[in-house]
XYZ file of C-alpha atoms in Angstrom:
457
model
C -43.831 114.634 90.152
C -46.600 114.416 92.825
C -50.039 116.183 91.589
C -51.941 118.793 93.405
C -55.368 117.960 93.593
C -57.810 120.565 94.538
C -61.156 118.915 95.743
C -64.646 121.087 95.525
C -67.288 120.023 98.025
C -67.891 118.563 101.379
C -70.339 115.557 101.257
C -70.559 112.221 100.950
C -69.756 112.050 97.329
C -66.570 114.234 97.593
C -65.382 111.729 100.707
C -65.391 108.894 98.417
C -63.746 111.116 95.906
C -60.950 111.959 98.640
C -60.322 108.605 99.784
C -59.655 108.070 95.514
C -57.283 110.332 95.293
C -55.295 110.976 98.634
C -52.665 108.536 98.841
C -51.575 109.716 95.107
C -51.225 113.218 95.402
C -51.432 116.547 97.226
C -54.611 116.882 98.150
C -56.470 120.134 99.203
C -60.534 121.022 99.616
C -62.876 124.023 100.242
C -66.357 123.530 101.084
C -69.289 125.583 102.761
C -68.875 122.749 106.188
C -66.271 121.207 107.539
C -66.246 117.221 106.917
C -64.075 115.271 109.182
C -63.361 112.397 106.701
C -62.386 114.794 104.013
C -60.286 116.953 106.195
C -58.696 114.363 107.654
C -57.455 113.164 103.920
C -56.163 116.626 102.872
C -53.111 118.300 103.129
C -55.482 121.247 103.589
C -58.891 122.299 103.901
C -60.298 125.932 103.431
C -63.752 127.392 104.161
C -65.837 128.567 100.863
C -68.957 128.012 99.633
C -69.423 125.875 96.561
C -70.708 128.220 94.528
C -67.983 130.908 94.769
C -66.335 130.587 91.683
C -63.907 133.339 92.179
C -62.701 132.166 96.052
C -62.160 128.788 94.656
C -60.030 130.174 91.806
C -57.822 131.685 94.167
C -57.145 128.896 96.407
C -56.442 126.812 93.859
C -53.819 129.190 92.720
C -52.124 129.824 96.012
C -52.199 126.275 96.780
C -50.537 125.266 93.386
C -53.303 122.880 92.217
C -52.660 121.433 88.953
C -56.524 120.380 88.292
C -59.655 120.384 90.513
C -62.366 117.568 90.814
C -65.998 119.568 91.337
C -68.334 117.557 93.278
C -71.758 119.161 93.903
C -73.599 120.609 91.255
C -74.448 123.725 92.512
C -70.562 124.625 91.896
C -71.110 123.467 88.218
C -74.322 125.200 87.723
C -72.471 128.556 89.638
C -69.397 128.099 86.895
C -66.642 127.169 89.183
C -65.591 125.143 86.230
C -65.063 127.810 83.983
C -63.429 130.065 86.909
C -60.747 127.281 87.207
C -60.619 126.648 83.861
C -59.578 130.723 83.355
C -57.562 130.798 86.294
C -54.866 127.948 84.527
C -56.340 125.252 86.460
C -58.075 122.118 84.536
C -60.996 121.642 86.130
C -62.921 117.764 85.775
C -66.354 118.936 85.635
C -67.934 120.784 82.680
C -68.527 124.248 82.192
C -72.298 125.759 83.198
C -72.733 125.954 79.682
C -72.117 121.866 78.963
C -73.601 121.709 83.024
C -76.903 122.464 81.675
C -77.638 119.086 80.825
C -78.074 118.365 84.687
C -79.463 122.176 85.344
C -81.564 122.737 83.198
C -84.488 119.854 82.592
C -86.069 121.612 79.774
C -82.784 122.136 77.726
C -81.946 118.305 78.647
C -85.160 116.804 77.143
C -84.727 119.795 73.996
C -81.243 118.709 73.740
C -81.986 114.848 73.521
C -84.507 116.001 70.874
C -83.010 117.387 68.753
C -79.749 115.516 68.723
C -81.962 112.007 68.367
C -80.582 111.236 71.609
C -81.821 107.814 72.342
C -83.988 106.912 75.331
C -86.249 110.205 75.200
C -89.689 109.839 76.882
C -92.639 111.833 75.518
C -92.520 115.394 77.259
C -93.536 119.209 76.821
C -92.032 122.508 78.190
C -94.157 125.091 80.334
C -93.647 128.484 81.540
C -96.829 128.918 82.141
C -98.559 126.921 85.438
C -101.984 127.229 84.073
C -101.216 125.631 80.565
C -99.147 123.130 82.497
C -102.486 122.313 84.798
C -104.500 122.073 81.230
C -101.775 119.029 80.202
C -102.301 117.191 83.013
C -106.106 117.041 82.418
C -105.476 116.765 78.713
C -102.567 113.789 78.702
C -104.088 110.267 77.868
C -101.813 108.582 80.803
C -99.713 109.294 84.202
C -97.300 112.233 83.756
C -93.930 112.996 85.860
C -94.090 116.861 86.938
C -90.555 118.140 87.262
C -89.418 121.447 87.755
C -86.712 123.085 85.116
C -84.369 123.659 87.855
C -81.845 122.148 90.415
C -84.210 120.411 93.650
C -81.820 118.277 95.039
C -83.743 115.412 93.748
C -86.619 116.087 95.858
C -88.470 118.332 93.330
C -90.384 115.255 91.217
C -93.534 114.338 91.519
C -94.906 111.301 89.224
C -98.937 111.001 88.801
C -100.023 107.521 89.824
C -97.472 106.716 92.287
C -96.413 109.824 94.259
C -99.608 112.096 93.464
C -102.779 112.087 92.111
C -103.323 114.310 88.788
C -105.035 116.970 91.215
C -102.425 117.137 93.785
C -99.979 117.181 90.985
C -101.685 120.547 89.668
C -101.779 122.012 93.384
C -98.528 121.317 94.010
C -97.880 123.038 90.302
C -99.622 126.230 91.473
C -97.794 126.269 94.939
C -95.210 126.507 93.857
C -92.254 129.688 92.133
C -91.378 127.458 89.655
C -91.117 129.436 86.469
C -90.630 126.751 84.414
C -91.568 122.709 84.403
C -91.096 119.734 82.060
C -94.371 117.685 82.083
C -93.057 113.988 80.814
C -94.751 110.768 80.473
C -94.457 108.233 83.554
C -92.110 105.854 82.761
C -92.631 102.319 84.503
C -89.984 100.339 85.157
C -86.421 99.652 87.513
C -84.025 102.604 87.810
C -80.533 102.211 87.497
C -77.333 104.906 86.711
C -74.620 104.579 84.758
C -71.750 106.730 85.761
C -68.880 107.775 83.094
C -65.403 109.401 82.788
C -65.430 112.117 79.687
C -62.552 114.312 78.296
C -61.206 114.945 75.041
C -64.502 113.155 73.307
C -63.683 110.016 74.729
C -66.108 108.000 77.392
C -65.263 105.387 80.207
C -68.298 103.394 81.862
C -68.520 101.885 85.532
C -70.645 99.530 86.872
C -74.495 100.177 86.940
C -75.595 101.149 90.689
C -79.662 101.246 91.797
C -80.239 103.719 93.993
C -83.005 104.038 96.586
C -85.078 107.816 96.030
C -87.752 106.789 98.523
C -87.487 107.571 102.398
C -88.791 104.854 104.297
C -88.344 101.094 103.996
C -90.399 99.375 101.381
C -89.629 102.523 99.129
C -92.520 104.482 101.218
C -92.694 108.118 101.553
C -91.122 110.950 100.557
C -87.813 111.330 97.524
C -84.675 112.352 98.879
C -81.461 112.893 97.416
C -80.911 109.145 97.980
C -81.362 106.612 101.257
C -78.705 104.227 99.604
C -77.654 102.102 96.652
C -76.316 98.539 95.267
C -73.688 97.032 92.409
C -73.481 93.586 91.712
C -69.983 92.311 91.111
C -70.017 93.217 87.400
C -70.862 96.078 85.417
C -75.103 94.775 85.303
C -77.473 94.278 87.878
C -79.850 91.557 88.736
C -82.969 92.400 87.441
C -80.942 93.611 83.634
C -81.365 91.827 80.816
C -77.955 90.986 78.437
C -78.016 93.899 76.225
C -79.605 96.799 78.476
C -76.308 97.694 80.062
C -74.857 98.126 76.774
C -77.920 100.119 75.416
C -77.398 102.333 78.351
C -74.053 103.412 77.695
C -74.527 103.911 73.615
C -76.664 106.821 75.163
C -73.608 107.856 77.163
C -72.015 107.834 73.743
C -74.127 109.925 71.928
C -74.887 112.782 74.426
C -70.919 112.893 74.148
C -70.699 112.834 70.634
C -72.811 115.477 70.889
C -71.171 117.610 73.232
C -67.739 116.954 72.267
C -66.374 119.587 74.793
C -67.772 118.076 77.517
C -65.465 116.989 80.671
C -66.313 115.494 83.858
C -68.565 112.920 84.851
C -71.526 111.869 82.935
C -74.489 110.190 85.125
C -77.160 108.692 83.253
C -80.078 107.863 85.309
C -82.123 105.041 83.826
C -85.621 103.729 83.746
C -85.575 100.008 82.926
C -88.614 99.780 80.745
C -90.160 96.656 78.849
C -88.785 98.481 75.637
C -85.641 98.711 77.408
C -83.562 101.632 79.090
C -84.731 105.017 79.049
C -83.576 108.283 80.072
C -85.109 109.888 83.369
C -81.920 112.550 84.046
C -78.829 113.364 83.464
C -76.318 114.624 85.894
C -73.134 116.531 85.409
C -71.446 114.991 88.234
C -70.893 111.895 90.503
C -74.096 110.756 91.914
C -74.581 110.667 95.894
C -74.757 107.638 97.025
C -73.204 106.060 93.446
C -70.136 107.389 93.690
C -69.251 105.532 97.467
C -70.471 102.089 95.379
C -68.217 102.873 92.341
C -64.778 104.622 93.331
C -63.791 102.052 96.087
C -63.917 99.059 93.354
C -61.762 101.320 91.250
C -58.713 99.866 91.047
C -57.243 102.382 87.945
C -56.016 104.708 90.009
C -58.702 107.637 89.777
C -56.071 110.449 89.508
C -54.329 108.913 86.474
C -57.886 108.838 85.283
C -57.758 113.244 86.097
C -54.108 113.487 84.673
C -54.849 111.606 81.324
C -58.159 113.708 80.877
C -56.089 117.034 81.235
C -53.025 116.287 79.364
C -54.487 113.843 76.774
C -56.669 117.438 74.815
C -54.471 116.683 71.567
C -53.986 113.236 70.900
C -57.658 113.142 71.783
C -59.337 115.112 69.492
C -56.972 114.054 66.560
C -57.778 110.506 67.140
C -61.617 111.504 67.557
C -61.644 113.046 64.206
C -60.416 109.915 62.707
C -62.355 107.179 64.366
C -65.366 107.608 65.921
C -66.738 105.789 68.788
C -67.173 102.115 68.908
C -69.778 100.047 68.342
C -71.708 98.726 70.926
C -69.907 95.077 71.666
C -70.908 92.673 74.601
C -70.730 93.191 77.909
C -67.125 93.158 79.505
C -65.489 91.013 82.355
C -66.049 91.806 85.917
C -62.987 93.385 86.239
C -63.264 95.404 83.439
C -65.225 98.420 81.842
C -66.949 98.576 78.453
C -63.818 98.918 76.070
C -64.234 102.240 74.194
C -62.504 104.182 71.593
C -59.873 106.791 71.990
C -56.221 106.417 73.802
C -56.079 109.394 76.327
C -58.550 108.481 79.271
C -56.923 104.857 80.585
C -58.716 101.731 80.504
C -60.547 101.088 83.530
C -60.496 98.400 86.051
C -62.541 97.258 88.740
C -62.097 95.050 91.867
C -65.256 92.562 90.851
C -67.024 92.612 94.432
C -70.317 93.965 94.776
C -71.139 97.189 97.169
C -74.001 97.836 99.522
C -74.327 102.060 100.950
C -76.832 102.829 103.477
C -77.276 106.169 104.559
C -77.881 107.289 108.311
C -79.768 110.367 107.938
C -81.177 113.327 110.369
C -84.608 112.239 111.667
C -87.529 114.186 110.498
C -85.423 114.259 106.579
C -86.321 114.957 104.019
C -89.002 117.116 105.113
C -88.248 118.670 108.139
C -84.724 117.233 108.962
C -83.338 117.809 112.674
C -80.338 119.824 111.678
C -77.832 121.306 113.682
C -78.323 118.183 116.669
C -75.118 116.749 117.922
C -74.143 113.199 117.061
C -71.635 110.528 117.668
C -69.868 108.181 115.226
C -68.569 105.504 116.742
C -65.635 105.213 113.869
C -64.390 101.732 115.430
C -67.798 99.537 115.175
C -67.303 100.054 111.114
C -65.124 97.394 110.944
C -64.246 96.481 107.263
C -66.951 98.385 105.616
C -66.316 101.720 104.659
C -67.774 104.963 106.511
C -68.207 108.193 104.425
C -69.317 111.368 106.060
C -71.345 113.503 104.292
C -73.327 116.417 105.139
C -72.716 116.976 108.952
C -70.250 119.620 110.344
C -67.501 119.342 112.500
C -67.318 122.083 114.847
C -65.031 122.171 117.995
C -66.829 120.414 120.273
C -67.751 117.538 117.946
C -69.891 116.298 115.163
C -73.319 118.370 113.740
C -75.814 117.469 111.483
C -77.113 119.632 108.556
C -80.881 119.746 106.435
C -79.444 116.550 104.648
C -78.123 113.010 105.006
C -75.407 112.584 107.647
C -72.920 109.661 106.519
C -72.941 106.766 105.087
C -71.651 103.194 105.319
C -70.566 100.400 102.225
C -70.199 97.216 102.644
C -68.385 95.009 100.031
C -68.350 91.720 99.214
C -68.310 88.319 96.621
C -72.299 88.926 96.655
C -74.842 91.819 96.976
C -75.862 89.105 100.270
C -72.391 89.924 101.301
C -71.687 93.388 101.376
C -75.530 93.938 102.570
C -74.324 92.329 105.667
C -71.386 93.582 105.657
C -72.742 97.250 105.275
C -75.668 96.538 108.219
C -73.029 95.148 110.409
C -71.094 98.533 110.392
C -74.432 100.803 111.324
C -73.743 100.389 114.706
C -71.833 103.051 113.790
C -75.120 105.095 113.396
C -75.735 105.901 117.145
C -78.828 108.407 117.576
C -80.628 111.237 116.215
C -80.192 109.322 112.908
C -82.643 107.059 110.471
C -81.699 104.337 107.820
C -83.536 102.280 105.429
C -81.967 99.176 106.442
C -83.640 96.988 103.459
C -81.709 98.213 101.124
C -79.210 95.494 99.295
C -81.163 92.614 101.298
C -82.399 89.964 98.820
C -86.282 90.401 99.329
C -85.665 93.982 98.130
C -83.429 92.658 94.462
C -85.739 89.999 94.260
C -88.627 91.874 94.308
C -86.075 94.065 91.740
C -86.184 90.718 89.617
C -89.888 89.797 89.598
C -91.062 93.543 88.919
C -89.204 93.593 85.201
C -90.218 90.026 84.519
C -93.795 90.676 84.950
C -93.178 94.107 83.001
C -91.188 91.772 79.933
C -94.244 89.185 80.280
């Protein structure tokens, strides 16, 4: 029996999620804009904001969905989850409660503490902005300043690289925050980790480094990410054998810890000379990671949503007898990190390396030039991949919005590969649009490499 799929979201992210599932199921969306490459996919396509738990309830009922994939995580932190959940609908993405981890920065650094979550940089919790100011002077060292709540991965600012300590405390007293997470700097190469969890059990992909910083030679301003890389297995370049691997036994134990959890797990990584540590968790795919992940899926993703729903049972019986397994070494290219449990499938992956470069509204992320007209020229992509993400499709044609526009991915036997393969297919970018076009090229991963071996020297 074919599966109704009911899809939440309308970027970039939820595109590549699309593309996963459409040609093995029903597939239907609602978003707050209308993306082309999404609509295009589904059988239909209804106009709701994310965060309207109660909307999305309903048309997941009168479309007959028999389980939802939530992509942005302003839906998870609004409880669409749980609406779907109530409504008879399994929803693959935790509840706001378990969402927190992503949400809420203070409860994530609380919760690694006092589960002995591994990876846990020094940090302390202020509601207060003056006491918070006080820290800064008072720290012996470079401090991240990051607000509680959801930014859209612009909210950060790190001491030292970003800011000095007294910008850091004017931007703390400019701002409405009402509560911040002062935590040391760590120094290092950032990577994620993405993972499938249900039923207690985890399933790892590839690692994928993403690209916060605006301009070319990671310059400027964060954003919520100019692009991102995977090597053709599960490591990258500049990872030592063992720090994948040390990665994902943090995966582990946030989900032994939160054994109701469902969704995606994201673990963003700083690649320290003591190894990986935690900068984030997220609650849901990561945008760009998810266009470099899903298309070397080759498990087909909805068996991955099917198993997760119908395998609650067998799951938690075999949970309660086993455990999760040890660490192990690192699996094949085509393969993920072989973990414990029977419900969630094994996973496989295609072995080529990705390249995603974003085009993006000029003037973002700062003072983006939303609502100008642009034109994708769909045919110049060629065999890389083209994801829209946040633009609008209105009846005379194609709109941006306040964030990045679309995105191409380029794979390949290399990173060389698919980096040419993805800059081949911007011409797709036309106007009115920016792109960090260094990202994948091998100055940029070899300056990766030579960064940790200094820091391991």
């Amino acid at each position: 029996m074919t599966e109704t799929v009911l899809l939440v979201g309308g970027g970039g992210r939820e595109h590549a999620i699309a593309r996963a599932v459409a040609d093995d199921c029903a597939l239907y969306a609602c978003a707050s804009n209308r993306n082309p490459g999404i609509r295009r996919l589904a059988d239909g396509f209804e106009s709701i904001e994310e965060t309207d738990g109660g909307a999305i309830a309903d048309y997941a009922t009168a479309v007959g969905a028999d389980l939802a994939v939530i992509g942005p995580e302003s839906a998870l932190a609004a409880g669409v989850a749980d609406a779907l959940d109530e409504a008879g609908v399994y929803a693959f993405g935790p509840r706001a409660e378990e969402a927190r981890l992503e949400t809420d920065k203070a409860y994530q650094r609380e919760f690694m503490d006092e589960e002995s979550i591994p990876g846990c940089p020094d940090y302390a919790v202020f509601d207060d902005i003056e006491a918070a100011c006080a820290h800064v002077d008072e720290y012996d060292g470079d401090l991240a300043v990051k607000p509680a709540g959801l930014t859209g991965g612009k909210g950060v600012k790190v001491i030292g690289d970003q800011v000095t300590a007294e910008e850091a405390k004017a931007y703390l007293r400019d701002s409405d925050y009402d509560r911040v997470v002062l935590e040391e700097r760590l120094v290092g190469e950032e990577f994620t980790v993405q993972a499938f969890v249900a039923n207690g059990e985890i399933r790892t992909t590839p690692a994928v480094q993403d690209h916060k910083r605006a301009y070319e030679g990671d310059e400027g301003p964060n954003t919520g990410g100019m692009g991102s890389y995977t090597d053709t297995g599960l490591s990258l370049p500049f990872m030592a054998e063992g720090d994948y691997d040390a990665a994902v036994d943090v995966l582990e134990a946030v989900v032994d810890a939160l054994p109701d959890y469902k969704g995606v797990l994201y673990g963003q990584f700083m690649l320290t000379d003591a190894g990986p540590k935690v900068v984030e968790f997220n609650a849901r795919f990561g945008d760009p990671e998810a266009m470099n992940t899903l298309p070397m899926l080759d498990t087909p993703f909805v068996d991955v949503l099917t198993a997760a729903r119908d395998g609650d049972s067998a799951a938690h019986s075999a949970a309660g007898s086993e455990g999760h397994s040890p660490s192990g070494n690192q699996a094949s290219p085509g393969d993920s990190r072989t973990q414990s449990g029977d419900a969630l499938p094994e996973l496989s992956f295609s072995g080529e390396a990705t390249v995603c470069k974003y085009a993006v509204p000029e003037g973002y992320p700062t003072d983006p030039d939303a609502g100008a007209k642009i034109e994708v020229d769909e045919e110049s992509v060629g065999d890389a991949l083209l994801y829209y993400a946040s633009v609008d499709e209105r009846a005379d044609g194609l709109y941006t919005t306040t964030s990045r526009s679309f995105a191409v991915v380029g794979l390949g036997d290399s990173i060389a590969a698919a980096e040419a393969e993805a800059e081949n297919a911007l011409a797709a970018a036309g106007d009115r649009v920016r792109i960090r076009h260094d990202i994948g090229t091998a100055d940029l991963v070899e300056r990766r490499i030579e960064h940790m071996n200094e820091l391991r020297e």
